[in-house]
Structures are given as structure tokens and as C-alpha cells.
Amino acid sequence: MTDGPAARAAALRAELRQHDYRYYVLNDPSVPDAEYDRLMRALRALEAAHPELITPDSPTQRVAGAPSEAFGEVVHRIPMLSLDNAFSAEDVAAFDRRIHERLGVEGELDYVAEPKLDGLAISVIYRDGALEQAATRGDGVTGEDVTANVRTVRRVPHRLSGRAPSLLEARGEVFMPLKGFERMNARARERGEKVFVNPRNAAAGSLRQLDPAITAARPLDAFFYGLGVLEGEPLPDGQARLLERLRALGLPVSPDVRRVRGVAGCLEYYRDIGALRGALPYQIDGVVYKVNSRADQERLGFVSRAPRWAIAHKFPAEEAVTVVRGIEFNVGRTGALTPIARLEPVFVGGVTVSNVTLHNIDEVHHKDVRVGDTVIVRRAGDVIPELVSVVLEKRPMNPRRPSEPASPEVQLPASCPVCGSRVLRAEGEAVARCTGGFTCRAQRQEALRHFASRRALDIEGLGDKVVEQLVEHELVRSPADLYALTTEQLAGLERMGEKSAANLVAAIGASRETTLPRLLYGLGIPDVGEATALALARHFGTLEALMAADEAQIQQVEDVGPVVAAEVAAFFASKDHRNVIKVLRDKGVRWPDMPKAPGEAATGTLAGKTFVLTGTLATMTREEAAEALAARGAKVAGSVSKKTSYVVAGSEAGSKLARARELGVRVLDEDELRALLRG
Ligand code: IVH
């Protein structure tokens, strides 16, 4: 940017005002909070460097949120302030250090740690125990009178319990629990009404209704965490006692508040609540630490708009704003073309995100994502990142025809971006596929990766980089070619030494002994996952029987519908695929026949025997052992009875082993199991 600081400050202020308006007045923000915070921080930094630029009406100088004229005004007896933010452990340590310095004390301080509820701050006044007035924060000095609406929030009592003070102004947060939010939005969607972007906006929109009957129908809740005024009884000596007192008066207080000591205690709470976050019934965006002692709070006082004795420690933002640099199509194992948005890298949900899947072309059109767009990206917990929406106000327009976007709508390519084969999209289907099949490099690569994956043939050391090179140098065209690879060929690949080449050849060799379900899954038949592969194997028993079956026969298999049956039949009808299977066999890949599904007599060396597995095995997982036993006709049961033939006990075997001894059931160790499996 070449603009001077004055112009930049003006631009930031204009943008922040626009966001304030959409947020506070319309309850309909166009950007996530994190983006708003970022703009605010940028403006603050600019003003700190150029104090002459500060204007009295700068958004940094006040608590945003002009009260709406539709409601009566309430002037708060004591301003409702905001909190400073900490974004890291260092920030928290600095906060604690500042407090020590100001108070001139040493040793660990007592804090109260609370969830930072993501709702709307309110003040509620009780006179002689009766609810008299409720108000929003507004701009911190003047709020809106929302008494009639707050009366409809079930958990806010109209009368306090027990001996009430003559005057109490309690402060807290009105919010919408997640379940209620989802239900309400689902209903709105059904009726084609506007949905709320998040629970906080839903809470704000619900509380600021002119008709309290509408508020009453919304699932609102509240927690209280602070005090405005208290008359007629002594002030509690700290935050912990205050919360106890509020609770005793019948006001809802979060059950997740905790007393902690020092920075370490604060950070431990932050981690604990962070781990709980996804399971909490309400949305939080961080935690708040408050110095417990009221005397200390009073000595620390306030600075501009926030107390010095409290700080909000925010979780990494789950939403962020970035720009779409490009939209590309990835080709998967079954040829499916997946649109991927390449993003200007952005830090969100604790990681840097530079790509996000758009799933299919319908989704791209539905969200109307275009190259150059500013978009909101979300990553919550470990969930894969998603593109939430486009910020249309920021879409670049065509300089010559300003009513037209600069970028055209994204189109499905007519030919595969990898191999150039035609792209087809079946009627009524969301996915478009490259028709190149195994001639398409991308599909070969994905097919190999899948074949070698852990739940398929489980070839250790055949990573993405190796697969890419094998396909690129045409060393491997189909999975069967893997079994002809030599150490010399592999050692010639990039970043592959003699030793790892030899290891890989050994791993490929070891994968020769496999099972029918693994093989079926590994072949990568469209729509055949692990469960379907197992069902097919159980039903047909042998690969020959499956290959000889027609669609109608395949549909006899449990949970297999016409679509999957057609895919399976088409797969084995292909000459290429039949050939791959033949070569696999010729190269020594072996899979024992499967026992028939229950109802048909099982065959195999262990047919008729029932096994129970317990404890930890050293050389295989219990699932692997169960699979190997099933492949030989044995039944694997979950509990020991008189009918159990054998209990296989690994280390740390517990009650099942005891039960086997009690009933006199034969107990095998791992070596004995292996011997049995060898037949
Ligand atoms: S104390 C003077 N405690 O966060 C102290 N605020 O970012 C002011 N908030 O305006 C607030 N949970 O709306 C406090 N446990 C909590 C809170 C909390 C959510 C909100 C509140 C406040 C905003 C500041």
C-alpha cells in the first residue's frame, strides 16, 4: 500500500463503521469477528504510531454499538466495559506480570477463570428482589431497554430467591444454546426464512425484537458473571464469592467456572475448557481470567474501556477471511473431479490453511465462488476446513463494466486437467468424472495409493512421493506391476536409498499374503468401502464366484443396492481389471477363500470353532486376528461362554481370561494362535 497513514486510518475507520452497522444495528455481520478484531488492531497500531491522527469518534475510542432508537434508552449507572484480549500464553504471563507490578506483590495470585460466553452482554436490575429493568450494553454508556424481552428468558428469574438486597444490578450474557440454535435455523430454512450465521447473532437478533412474543419463542438462556450495583448488603470480597451470591439469589451462573492459582492455573483451565469446547452445550470464544480479590480489583482499576484486573484469553479464531487465488480440479481414484480453491494462506483454527475443497461443481455455483473473491474460511476443532461464504461486497469488478464481476463463473472443464480425456457428468449426479480410467495418471496414482493403504494391502513405505515417481517413470501402471519391482529400480528413485528400497521390496513381498476383503477393498471399485468389501467376500466366498455373478446376484448381498451392484459388475466386466487380477495371482498374491455368511455352512480349517480375543497381542491387532480367524471359517465372539472353543489371551487380559478359566475353556497364547492360523 502506498497510501499515507492518514488515508489508511480513514479507510480502516470507514470499514469498521460499516461492520459496526451491520453487526449492531442489522444483526447481520458480513465478516467474522476475527476479521473485525484484526482491522481494529491495525487501526490501534496506526494510531499508536501517529497519535495526531486519533479522532474523538474513532472506533478505537469507544465501545461500538449505537443503541437502536426503536427501544427506550437506559443510561448505565456504571459504564459497561469491555475486556482486553490475550491471544497467547505470553500475553497471559504479561497480564499477570503487570498486575504484580501494580500491586507490588509477589507469589501466585488467586484468579477466577470463567468461560467467555459468546452472546450478548446484559444488565438486569432487581429492586427488593423483583426484576425491574433489563438493558443491553449498547455503547457501554447507554443501552437499550429490553426488559419485556428479558422477562421471556426462562432462566432469568422475575423474583430473586431468599433474602434479596434492596438493589442489585447483575451483569451477564444472554446466549442461545447450540441445540436450540440449530433447531431454530432448521425451521427457518424449511420455511425459506432468513437463517442466522451463528448463535451470537441469533441471540442478539432475538433479544432485540420489538415484539416480546417473538423473543419468547426463541431458545434463549443466560449466565451471570458480574456486578453493577449492590445496595442493602455488603459487597462480596471477591469474584468467587460474588458468583456464589448470585447463584444463591437464583441467578444462573456457569457451572464451568473455577478458582485457579497463577499463570499456570489459568493456562491449565484454558487447555481443559479448550478440550471440552466441542462438547459444551453453548458457544464460547475463549476464557476470562479475573483477579479474585475485590480489594485488589479496586486498586487495579480501569484503563480506557477495560478493567486491568481481567482479561479474555481467546481461542484461535475458527473463521478467517482470505482471498481465492485460483480454483483447480483434482482428479481422484475413481476419476471424480473435485474443485479445490487455492487460497492466500490464512491462519485459522490453529493451523495455516491454503487449500479448501469445494466438493463438486454444484457447490461452487451454489456458493458462487470465483477467482479473486474474498471468502470466509472456517476450521473448527479437527474438522476439515471449509469455505463458508463469499464476501460479495469485496468482489473485484470489471473495470470497464463495473456492474460485472471481474472473474467469470467457474465452469466444469470439458476435458480432464491431467490426461485430457473427456469429462462426463451423469444425469442427476453431482460428481463429474474423467473417462480416462487407468490411462489417466492421476487415477493410476490414486488407485495405487489406495491399493497400498493400511486397510487394503497395507504396504509400508509406499508413500505418496514414491507412488508419484513410480507412475511418472512408468515403472508401475497397475497394482499388479508393484510385485515385479526390483531393489535396483526403486533405489534409482529420488530420496530412496538402497536400504529403504530393499525394505520396500520386502514390504511388497509381505503383502502377498492377504485376505479377500482387503483385496476387494484395495481394488478401488467405486462405492465399495471396507464394509461392502467384507459383505461381498462373505457372500460369495471366492473371487471367482463374485466375478461370475451378474448384477441381480450381486444385489442379493446384504446392504448392496442397484447402484453398487452395477458398479461391481461393471468393474469385473472390464478386460483390464480381469487382467490385473490374473497378473496379481501370477505374481503370487494369495487370498484364502472366505467362509460363507451365517446360514450357509462355513468352510475353512477352523470352521465350527468359536474364538474370543482378549488383551493386547504383540504382533497383530485384535481386528487383524479376528479377520484372519474369520478367513479360516472361525466365528469370533465378544464374550466367553461354555460354547467358546478357545480364548486367545494377550497381555493385560482381564475378566474374559478369568471367565475362561472358570468355565474350563482352553486358553491360547499368541504363538499357539499363529500355529492354528498356519493350519
Ligand atoms: S466480564 C468489566 N466475564 O465478553 C468486565 N465478560 O469481550 C466485563 N463476556 O462485554 C465483562 N463471558 O459481553 C466477562 N465470563 C465473562 C464473559 C464476558 C462473555 C463478554 C461480555 C463482554 C465481552 C468482552
Coordinates of N, CA, C and O in Angstrom, one line a residue, residues 120-178:
L120 N -24.5 -11.9 24.2 CA -24.8 -10.5 24.2 C -24.8 -10.0 25.7 O -25.5 -10.6 26.5
A121 N -24.0 -9.0 26.0 CA -24.0 -8.6 27.4 C -25.3 -7.9 27.8 O -25.8 -7.1 27.1
I122 N -25.7 -8.2 29.0 CA -26.9 -7.5 29.5 C -26.7 -7.1 31.0 O -25.9 -7.7 31.7
S123 N -27.5 -6.2 31.4 CA -27.6 -5.7 32.8 C -29.0 -5.9 33.2 O -29.9 -5.6 32.5
V124 N -29.2 -6.5 34.4 CA -30.5 -6.7 34.9 C -30.6 -6.2 36.3 O -29.8 -6.4 37.2
I125 N -31.6 -5.3 36.5 CA -31.8 -4.6 37.8 C -32.9 -5.2 38.6 O -34.0 -5.4 38.1
Y126 N -32.6 -5.6 39.9 CA -33.7 -6.2 40.8 C -33.8 -5.2 41.9 O -32.8 -4.9 42.6
R127 N -35.1 -4.7 42.1 CA -35.3 -3.8 43.3 C -36.1 -4.6 44.3 O -37.1 -5.2 43.9
D128 N -35.6 -4.7 45.5 CA -36.3 -5.5 46.5 C -36.6 -6.9 46.0 O -37.7 -7.4 46.3
G129 N -35.7 -7.4 45.2 CA -35.9 -8.8 44.8 C -36.7 -9.0 43.5 O -36.8 -10.1 42.9
A130 N -37.3 -7.9 43.0 CA -38.2 -8.0 41.8 C -37.5 -7.4 40.6 O -36.8 -6.4 40.6
L131 N -37.5 -8.1 39.5 CA -36.9 -7.7 38.2 C -37.6 -6.4 37.8 O -38.8 -6.3 37.6
E132 N -36.7 -5.3 37.7 CA -37.3 -4.0 37.4 C -36.9 -3.6 35.9 O -37.7 -3.1 35.2
Q133 N -35.7 -3.9 35.5 CA -35.2 -3.4 34.2 C -34.1 -4.3 33.7 O -33.3 -4.7 34.5
A134 N -34.1 -4.5 32.4 CA -33.0 -5.2 31.7 C -32.6 -4.3 30.6 O -33.4 -3.7 29.9
A135 N -31.3 -4.3 30.3 CA -30.7 -3.4 29.3 C -29.6 -4.1 28.6 O -28.8 -4.9 29.2
T136 N -29.4 -3.8 27.3 CA -28.3 -4.3 26.5 C -27.1 -3.3 26.9 O -27.3 -2.3 27.5
R137 N -25.9 -3.7 26.5 CA -24.8 -2.9 26.8 C -24.8 -1.6 25.9 O -24.4 -0.5 26.4
G138 N -25.3 -1.7 24.7 CA -25.3 -0.5 23.8 C -23.8 -0.1 23.6 O -23.0 -0.9 23.3
D139 N -23.6 1.2 23.7 CA -22.2 1.7 23.5 C -21.4 1.7 24.8 O -20.4 2.3 24.9
G140 N -22.0 1.0 25.8 CA -21.3 0.9 27.1 C -21.8 2.0 28.1 O -21.8 1.7 29.3
V141 N -22.2 3.1 27.6 CA -22.7 4.2 28.5 C -24.3 4.1 28.4 O -24.9 4.1 29.5
T142 N -24.8 4.0 27.2 CA -26.2 4.0 27.1 C -26.6 2.7 26.3 O -26.0 2.4 25.3
G143 N -27.6 1.9 26.9 CA -28.0 0.7 26.3 C -29.5 0.8 25.9 O -30.1 1.8 26.1
E144 N -30.0 -0.3 25.4 CA -31.4 -0.4 25.1 C -32.2 -1.0 26.2 O -31.8 -2.0 26.7
D145 N -33.4 -0.6 26.4 CA -34.3 -1.1 27.4 C -34.9 -2.4 26.7 O -35.8 -2.3 25.9
V146 N -34.5 -3.6 27.2 CA -35.1 -4.8 26.7 C -35.8 -5.6 27.8 O -35.8 -6.8 27.8
T147 N -36.4 -4.9 28.7 CA -37.0 -5.5 29.9 C -38.0 -6.6 29.5 O -38.0 -7.7 30.0
A148 N -38.9 -6.1 28.6 CA -40.0 -7.0 28.2 C -39.5 -8.3 27.6 O -40.0 -9.4 27.9
N149 N -38.4 -8.2 26.8 CA -37.8 -9.4 26.2 C -37.1 -10.3 27.2 O -37.2 -11.5 27.1
V150 N -36.3 -9.7 28.1 CA -35.6 -10.5 29.0 C -36.5 -11.2 30.0 O -36.2 -12.3 30.4
R151 N -37.7 -10.7 30.2 CA -38.7 -11.4 31.1 C -39.1 -12.7 30.4 O -39.6 -13.6 31.1
T152 N -38.9 -12.8 29.1 CA -39.3 -14.1 28.5 C -38.2 -15.1 28.5 O -38.4 -16.3 28.1
V153 N -37.0 -14.8 29.0 CA -35.9 -15.7 29.1 C -36.2 -16.6 30.3 O -36.0 -16.1 31.4
R154 N -36.5 -17.9 30.1 CA -36.9 -18.7 31.2 C -36.0 -18.7 32.5 O -36.5 -18.7 33.6
R155 N -34.7 -18.7 32.2 CA -33.8 -18.9 33.4 C -33.6 -17.6 34.2 O -32.9 -17.6 35.2
V156 N -34.0 -16.5 33.6 CA -33.8 -15.2 34.3 C -35.0 -15.0 35.3 O -36.1 -14.9 34.8
P157 N -34.8 -15.1 36.6 CA -36.0 -15.1 37.5 C -36.6 -13.7 37.5 O -36.0 -12.7 37.4
H158 N -37.9 -13.7 37.7 CA -38.6 -12.5 37.9 C -38.5 -12.0 39.3 O -38.6 -10.8 39.6
R159 N -38.2 -13.0 40.2 CA -38.0 -12.6 41.6 C -36.8 -13.4 42.1 O -36.6 -14.5 41.7
L160 N -36.0 -12.7 42.9 CA -34.8 -13.4 43.4 C -35.2 -14.3 44.6 O -36.3 -14.1 45.2
S161 N -34.4 -15.3 44.8 CA -34.7 -16.2 45.9 C -34.1 -15.7 47.2 O -33.1 -15.0 47.2
G162 N -34.6 -16.1 48.3 CA -34.1 -15.8 49.6 C -34.2 -14.4 50.0 O -35.0 -13.6 49.5
R163 N -33.2 -13.9 50.9 CA -33.3 -12.5 51.3 C -32.5 -11.7 50.3 O -31.3 -11.7 50.2
A164 N -33.3 -10.9 49.5 CA -32.7 -10.2 48.4 C -32.2 -8.8 48.9 O -32.8 -8.3 49.8
P165 N -31.2 -8.3 48.3 CA -30.7 -6.9 48.6 C -31.7 -5.9 48.1 O -32.6 -6.2 47.3
S166 N -31.6 -4.7 48.6 CA -32.6 -3.7 48.2 C -32.4 -3.3 46.7 O -33.4 -3.0 46.0
L167 N -31.2 -3.3 46.3 CA -30.9 -3.1 44.9 C -29.8 -3.9 44.4 O -28.7 -4.0 45.0
L168 N -30.0 -4.6 43.3 CA -28.9 -5.4 42.6 C -28.9 -5.2 41.1 O -30.0 -5.3 40.5
E169 N -27.8 -4.8 40.6 CA -27.7 -4.8 39.2 C -26.7 -5.9 38.8 O -25.5 -5.8 39.1
A170 N -27.2 -7.0 38.3 CA -26.3 -8.1 37.9 C -26.0 -8.0 36.4 O -26.8 -7.6 35.6
R171 N -24.8 -8.4 36.1 CA -24.4 -8.4 34.7 C -24.0 -9.7 34.2 O -23.5 -10.5 34.9
G172 N -24.4 -10.0 33.0 CA -24.1 -11.3 32.4 C -24.3 -11.4 30.9 O -24.2 -10.3 30.2
E173 N -24.5 -12.5 30.4 CA -24.6 -12.7 29.0 C -25.9 -13.5 28.6 O -26.1 -14.5 29.3
V174 N -26.6 -13.0 27.7 CA -27.7 -13.8 27.1 C -27.2 -14.5 25.9 O -26.4 -13.9 25.1
F175 N -27.5 -15.8 25.8 CA -26.9 -16.5 24.6 C -27.9 -17.6 24.2 O -28.9 -17.8 24.9
M176 N -27.6 -18.2 23.0 CA -28.5 -19.2 22.5 C -27.8 -20.5 22.5 O -26.8 -20.7 21.9
P177 N -28.2 -21.5 23.3 CA -27.6 -22.8 23.3 C -27.5 -23.4 21.9 O -28.5 -23.2 21.1
L178 N -26.5 -24.2 21.6 CA -26.3 -24.7 20.3 C -27.4 -25.5 19.7 O -27.9 -25.3 18.6

